[in-house]
CSV table of C-alpha atoms and ligand atoms in Angstrom, one decimal:
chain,number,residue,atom,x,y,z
A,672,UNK,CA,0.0,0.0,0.0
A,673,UNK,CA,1.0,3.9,-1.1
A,674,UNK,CA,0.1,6.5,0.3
A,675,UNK,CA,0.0,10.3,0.6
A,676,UNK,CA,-0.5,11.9,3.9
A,677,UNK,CA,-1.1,16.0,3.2
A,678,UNK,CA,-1.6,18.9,5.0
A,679,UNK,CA,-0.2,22.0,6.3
A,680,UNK,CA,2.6,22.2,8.9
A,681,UNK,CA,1.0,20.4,12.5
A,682,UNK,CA,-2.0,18.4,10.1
A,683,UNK,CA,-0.7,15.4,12.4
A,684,UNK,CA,1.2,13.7,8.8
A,685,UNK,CA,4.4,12.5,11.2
A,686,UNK,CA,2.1,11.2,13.9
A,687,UNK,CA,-0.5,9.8,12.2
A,688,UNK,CA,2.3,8.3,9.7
A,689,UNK,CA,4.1,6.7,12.9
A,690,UNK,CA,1.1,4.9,13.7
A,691,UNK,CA,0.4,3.5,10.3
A,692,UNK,CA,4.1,2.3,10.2
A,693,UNK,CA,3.5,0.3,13.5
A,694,UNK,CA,0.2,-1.2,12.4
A,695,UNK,CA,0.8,-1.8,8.8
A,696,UNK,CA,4.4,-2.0,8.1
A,697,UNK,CA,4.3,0.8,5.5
A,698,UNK,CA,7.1,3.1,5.6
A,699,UNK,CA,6.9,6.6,6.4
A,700,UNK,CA,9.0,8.6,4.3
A,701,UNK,CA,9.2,12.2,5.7
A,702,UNK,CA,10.9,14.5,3.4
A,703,UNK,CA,11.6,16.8,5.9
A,704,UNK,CA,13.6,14.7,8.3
A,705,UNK,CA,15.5,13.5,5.3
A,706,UNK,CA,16.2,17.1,5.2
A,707,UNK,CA,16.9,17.3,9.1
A,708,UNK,CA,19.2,14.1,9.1
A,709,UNK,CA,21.4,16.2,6.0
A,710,UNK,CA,21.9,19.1,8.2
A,711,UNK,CA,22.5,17.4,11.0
A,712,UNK,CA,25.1,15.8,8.9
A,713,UNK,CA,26.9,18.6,7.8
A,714,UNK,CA,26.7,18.2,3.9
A,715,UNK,CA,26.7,20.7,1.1
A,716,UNK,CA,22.8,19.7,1.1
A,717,UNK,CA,21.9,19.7,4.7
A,718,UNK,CA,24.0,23.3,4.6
A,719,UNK,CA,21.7,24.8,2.1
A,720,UNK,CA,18.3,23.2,3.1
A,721,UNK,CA,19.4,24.4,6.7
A,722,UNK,CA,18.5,28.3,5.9
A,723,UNK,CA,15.5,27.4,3.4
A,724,UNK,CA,14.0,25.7,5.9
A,725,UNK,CA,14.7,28.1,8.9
A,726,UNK,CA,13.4,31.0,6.9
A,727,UNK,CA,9.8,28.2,6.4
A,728,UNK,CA,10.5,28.0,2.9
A,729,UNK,CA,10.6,25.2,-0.1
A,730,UNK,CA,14.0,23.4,-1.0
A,731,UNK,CA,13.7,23.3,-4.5
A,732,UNK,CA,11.7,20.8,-6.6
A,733,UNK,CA,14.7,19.0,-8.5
A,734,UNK,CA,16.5,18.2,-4.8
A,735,UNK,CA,13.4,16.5,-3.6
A,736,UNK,CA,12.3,14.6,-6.3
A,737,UNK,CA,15.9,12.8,-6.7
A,738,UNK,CA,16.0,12.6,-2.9
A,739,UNK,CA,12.0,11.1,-2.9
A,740,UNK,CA,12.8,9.1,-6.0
A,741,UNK,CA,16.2,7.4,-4.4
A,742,UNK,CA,14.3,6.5,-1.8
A,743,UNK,CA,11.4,4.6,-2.8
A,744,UNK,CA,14.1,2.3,-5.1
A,745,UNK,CA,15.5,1.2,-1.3
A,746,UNK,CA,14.2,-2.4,-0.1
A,747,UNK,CA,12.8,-1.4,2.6
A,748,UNK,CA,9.7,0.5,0.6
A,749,UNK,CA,8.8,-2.5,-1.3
A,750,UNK,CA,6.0,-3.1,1.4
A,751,UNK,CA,4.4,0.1,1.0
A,752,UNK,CA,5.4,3.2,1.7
A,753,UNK,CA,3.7,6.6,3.4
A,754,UNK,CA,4.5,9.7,1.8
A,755,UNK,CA,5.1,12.4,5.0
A,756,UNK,CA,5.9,16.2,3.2
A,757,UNK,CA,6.2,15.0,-0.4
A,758,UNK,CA,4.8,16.0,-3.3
A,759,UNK,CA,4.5,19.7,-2.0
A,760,UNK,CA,4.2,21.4,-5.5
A,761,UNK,CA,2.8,20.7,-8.5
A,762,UNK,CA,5.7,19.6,-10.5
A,763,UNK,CA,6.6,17.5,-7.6
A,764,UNK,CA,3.1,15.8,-7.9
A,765,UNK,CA,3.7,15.4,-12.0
A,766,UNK,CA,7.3,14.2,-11.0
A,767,UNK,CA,5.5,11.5,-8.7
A,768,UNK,CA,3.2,10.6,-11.4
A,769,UNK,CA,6.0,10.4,-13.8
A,770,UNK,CA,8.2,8.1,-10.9
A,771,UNK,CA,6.2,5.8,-10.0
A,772,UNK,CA,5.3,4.6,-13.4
A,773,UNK,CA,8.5,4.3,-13.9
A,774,UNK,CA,8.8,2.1,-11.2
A,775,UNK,CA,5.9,0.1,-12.6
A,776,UNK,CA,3.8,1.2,-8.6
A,777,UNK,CA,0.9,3.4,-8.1
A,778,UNK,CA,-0.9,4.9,-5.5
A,779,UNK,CA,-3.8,3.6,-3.4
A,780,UNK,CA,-4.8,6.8,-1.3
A,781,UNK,CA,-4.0,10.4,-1.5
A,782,UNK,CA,-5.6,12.1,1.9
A,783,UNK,CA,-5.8,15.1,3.3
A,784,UNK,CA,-5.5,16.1,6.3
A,785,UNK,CA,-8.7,18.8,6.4
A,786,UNK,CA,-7.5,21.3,9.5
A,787,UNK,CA,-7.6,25.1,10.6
A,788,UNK,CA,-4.4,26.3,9.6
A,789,UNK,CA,-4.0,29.1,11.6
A,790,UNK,CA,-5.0,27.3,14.6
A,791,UNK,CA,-2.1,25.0,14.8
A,792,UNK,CA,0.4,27.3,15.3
A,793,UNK,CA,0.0,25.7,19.3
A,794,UNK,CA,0.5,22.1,18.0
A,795,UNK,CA,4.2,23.2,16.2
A,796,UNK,CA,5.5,25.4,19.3
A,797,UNK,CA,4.6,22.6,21.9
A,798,UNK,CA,5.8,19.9,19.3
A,799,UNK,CA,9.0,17.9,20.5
A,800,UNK,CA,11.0,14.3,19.5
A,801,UNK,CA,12.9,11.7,20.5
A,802,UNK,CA,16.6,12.3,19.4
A,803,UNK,CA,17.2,8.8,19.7
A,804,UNK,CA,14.2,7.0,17.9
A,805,UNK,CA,12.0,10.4,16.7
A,806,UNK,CA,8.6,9.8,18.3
A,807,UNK,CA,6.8,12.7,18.0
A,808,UNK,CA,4.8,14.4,20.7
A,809,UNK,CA,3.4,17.4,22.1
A,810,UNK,CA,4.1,19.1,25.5
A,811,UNK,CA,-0.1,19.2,26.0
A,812,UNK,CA,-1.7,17.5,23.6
A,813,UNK,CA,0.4,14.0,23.2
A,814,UNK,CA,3.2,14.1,26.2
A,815,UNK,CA,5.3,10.2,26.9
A,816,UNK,CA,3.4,8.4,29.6
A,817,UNK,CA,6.2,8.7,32.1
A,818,UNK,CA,7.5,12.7,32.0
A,819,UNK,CA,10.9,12.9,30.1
A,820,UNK,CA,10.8,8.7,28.9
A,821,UNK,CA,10.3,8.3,25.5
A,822,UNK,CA,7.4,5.9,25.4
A,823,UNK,CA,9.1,3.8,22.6
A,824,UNK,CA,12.7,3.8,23.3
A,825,UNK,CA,13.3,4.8,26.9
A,826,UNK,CA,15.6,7.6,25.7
A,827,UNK,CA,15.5,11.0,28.1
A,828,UNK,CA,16.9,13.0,25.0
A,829,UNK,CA,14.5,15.0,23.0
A,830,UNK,CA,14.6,17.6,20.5
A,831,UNK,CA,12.9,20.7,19.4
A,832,UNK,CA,12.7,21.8,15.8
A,833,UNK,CA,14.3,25.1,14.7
A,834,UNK,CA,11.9,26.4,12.6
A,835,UNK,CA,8.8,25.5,15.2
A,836,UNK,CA,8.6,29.1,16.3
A,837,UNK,CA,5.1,31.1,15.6
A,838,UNK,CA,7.1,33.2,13.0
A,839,UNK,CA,8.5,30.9,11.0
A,840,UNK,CA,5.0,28.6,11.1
A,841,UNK,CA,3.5,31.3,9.9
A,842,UNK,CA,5.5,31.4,6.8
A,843,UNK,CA,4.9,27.8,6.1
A,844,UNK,CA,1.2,28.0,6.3
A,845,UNK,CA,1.9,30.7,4.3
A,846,UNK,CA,4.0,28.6,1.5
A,847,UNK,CA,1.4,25.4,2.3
A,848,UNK,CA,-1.5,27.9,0.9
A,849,UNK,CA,0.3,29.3,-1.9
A,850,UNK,CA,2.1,26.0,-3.4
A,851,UNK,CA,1.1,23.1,-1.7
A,852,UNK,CA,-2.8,23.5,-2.0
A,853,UNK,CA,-2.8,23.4,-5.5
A,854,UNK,CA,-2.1,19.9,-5.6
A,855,UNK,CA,-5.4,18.8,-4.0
A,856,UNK,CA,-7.3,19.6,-7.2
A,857,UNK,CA,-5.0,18.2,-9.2
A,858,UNK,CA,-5.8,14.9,-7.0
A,859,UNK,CA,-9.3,15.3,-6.9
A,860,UNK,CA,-9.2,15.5,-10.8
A,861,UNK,CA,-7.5,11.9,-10.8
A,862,UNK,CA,-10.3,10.5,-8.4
A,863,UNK,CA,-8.2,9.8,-5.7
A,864,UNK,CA,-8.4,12.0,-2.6
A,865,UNK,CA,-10.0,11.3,0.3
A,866,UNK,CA,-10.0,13.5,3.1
A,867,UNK,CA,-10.0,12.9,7.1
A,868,UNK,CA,-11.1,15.4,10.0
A,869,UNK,CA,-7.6,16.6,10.9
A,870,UNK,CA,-8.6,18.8,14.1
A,871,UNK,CA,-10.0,15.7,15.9
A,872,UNK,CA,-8.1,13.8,18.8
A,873,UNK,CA,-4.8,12.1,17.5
A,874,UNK,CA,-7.1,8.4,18.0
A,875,UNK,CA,-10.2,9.6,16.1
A,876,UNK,CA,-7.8,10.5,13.1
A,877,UNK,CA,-6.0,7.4,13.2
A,878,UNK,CA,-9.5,5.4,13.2
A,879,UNK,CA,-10.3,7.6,10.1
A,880,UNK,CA,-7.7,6.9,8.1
A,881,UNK,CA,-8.0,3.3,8.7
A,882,UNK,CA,-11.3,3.5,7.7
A,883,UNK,CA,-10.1,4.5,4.4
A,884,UNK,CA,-7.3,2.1,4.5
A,885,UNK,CA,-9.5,-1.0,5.4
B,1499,AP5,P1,8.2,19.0,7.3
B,1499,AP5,O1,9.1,18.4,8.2
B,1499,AP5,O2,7.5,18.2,6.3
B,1499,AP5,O3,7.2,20.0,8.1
B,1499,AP5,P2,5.7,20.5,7.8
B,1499,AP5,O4,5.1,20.1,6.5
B,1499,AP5,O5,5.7,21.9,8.1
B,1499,AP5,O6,4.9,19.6,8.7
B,1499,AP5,P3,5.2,19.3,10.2
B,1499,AP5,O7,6.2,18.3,10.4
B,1499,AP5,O8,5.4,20.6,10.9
B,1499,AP5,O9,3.7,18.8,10.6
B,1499,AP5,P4,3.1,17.4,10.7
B,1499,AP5,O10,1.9,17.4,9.9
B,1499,AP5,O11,4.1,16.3,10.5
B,1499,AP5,O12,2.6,17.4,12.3
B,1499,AP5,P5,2.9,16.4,13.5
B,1499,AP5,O13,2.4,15.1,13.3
B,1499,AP5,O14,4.4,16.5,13.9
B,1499,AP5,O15,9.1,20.1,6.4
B,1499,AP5,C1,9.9,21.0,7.0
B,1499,AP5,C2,10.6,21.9,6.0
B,1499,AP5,O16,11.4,21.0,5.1
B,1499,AP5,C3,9.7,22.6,5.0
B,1499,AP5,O17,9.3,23.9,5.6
B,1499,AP5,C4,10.6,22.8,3.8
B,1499,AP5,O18,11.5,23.9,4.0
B,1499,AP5,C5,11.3,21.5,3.7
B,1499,AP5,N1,10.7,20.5,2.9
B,1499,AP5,C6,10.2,19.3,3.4
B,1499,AP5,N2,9.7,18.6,2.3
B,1499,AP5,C7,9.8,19.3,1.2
B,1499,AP5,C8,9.4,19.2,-0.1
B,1499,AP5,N3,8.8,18.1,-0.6
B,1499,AP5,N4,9.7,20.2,-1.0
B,1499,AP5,C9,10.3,21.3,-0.6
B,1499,AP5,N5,10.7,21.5,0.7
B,1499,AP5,C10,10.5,20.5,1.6
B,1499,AP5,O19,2.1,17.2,14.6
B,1499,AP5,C11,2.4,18.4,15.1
B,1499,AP5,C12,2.2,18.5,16.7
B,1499,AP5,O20,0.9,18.4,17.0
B,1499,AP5,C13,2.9,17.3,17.4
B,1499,AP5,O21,3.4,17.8,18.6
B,1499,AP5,C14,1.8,16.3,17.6
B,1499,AP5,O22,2.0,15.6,18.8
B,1499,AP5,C15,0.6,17.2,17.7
B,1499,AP5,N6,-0.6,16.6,17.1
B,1499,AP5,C16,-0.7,15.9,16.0
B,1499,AP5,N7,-2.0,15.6,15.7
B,1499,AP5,C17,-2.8,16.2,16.7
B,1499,AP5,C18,-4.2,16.2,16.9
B,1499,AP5,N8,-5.0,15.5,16.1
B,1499,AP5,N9,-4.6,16.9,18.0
B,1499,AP5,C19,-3.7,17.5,18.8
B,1499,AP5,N10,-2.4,17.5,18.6
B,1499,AP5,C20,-1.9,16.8,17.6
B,1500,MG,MG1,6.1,16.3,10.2
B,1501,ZN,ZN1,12.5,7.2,21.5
């Protein structure tokens, strides 16, 4: 099973993407950590994506669709994968297209995440991660069971993201609205969005999607 998880910055796509991993054994492939793991690594790539995405805008289209395309060839997404960030454009959508029949797979779902942007500026400042395993969670809305334990790995390290401040969210919402929504028509046109109520609890948006996913 492919799939597209999409929706502005705090949608729940890396949450709700974790889960489906666990229960499904589709992989979630989350273009922005990609993009993390590069500038945590120092390259040429990770240097250059490091200010694009502090100043909460787009890496350019031909970076992400090698990276995306590279990807999906590696064994591990031969059981299905869950696409987390990607496509975010157009191009990148016709690039997807273009990919996967390439690579002789297609896609079962494309869902959206249907939220309030400007309401989850909350969920990205209280957002934090495992720097061991990368759970996700939120310091209200989705804390570890035991304070400071990461509920999967035991770890007591976490991280915050750099560009989770309320100025920099607002310029992603900003760049979700003005490049990223234009894909859901083009999906819509092809038949194959479906759509889930992104503002409810964490468990009624899981039971959603799997109501789509059967
Ligand atoms: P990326 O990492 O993809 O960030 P994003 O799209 O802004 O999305 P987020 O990760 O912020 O939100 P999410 O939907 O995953 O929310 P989460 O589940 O964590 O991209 C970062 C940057 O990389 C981009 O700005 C860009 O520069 C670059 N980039 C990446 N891909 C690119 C591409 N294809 N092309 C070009 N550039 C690219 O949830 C958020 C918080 O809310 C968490 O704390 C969670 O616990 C909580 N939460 C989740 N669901 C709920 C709920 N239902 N109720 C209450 N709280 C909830
Ligand atoms: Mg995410
Ligand atoms: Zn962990």
């Amino acid at each position: 099973m492919n799939l597209i998880l999409l929706g502005p910055p705090g949608a729940g796509k890396g949450t709700q993407s974790q889960r489906l991993e666990k229960k499904y054994g589709t992989i979630q492939l989350s273009t922005g950590d990609m993009l993390r793991a590069a500038v945590r690594s120092g390259s040429e790539l990770g240097q250059r994506a490091d200010a694009i995405m502090k100043a909460g805008q787009l890496v350019p289209d031909e970076v992400m669709i090698e990276m995306i395309s590279e990807r999906i060839d590696q064994p591990d997404c031969a059981k299905g994968f869950i696409l987390d960030g990607f496509p975010r454009t157009v191009p990148q959508a016709e690039a997807l297209d273009a990919m996967l029949a390439d690579k002789g797979l297609k896609l079962d779902h494309v869902i959206e995440m249907k939220v309030d942007g400007p309401a989850l500026v909350t969920r990205v400042t209280g957002r934090f991660t495992c720097a061991k395993c990368g759970t996700g969670y939120h310091d209200s809305f989705n804390p570890p069971k035991v304070a400071g334990v990461c509920d999967n790995c035991g770890s007591t390290e976490f991280t915050r993201r750099a560009d989770d401040n309320a100025e920099t969210f607002g310029k992603r919402l900003a760049a979700y609205e003005r490049d990223t929504a234009p894909i859901l028509p083009y999906y819509r046109e092809h038949g194959v969005l479906k759509q889930v109520d992104g503002m409810a609890e964490i468990d009624e948006v899981t039971r959603q999607l799997e109501a789509i996913i059967g």
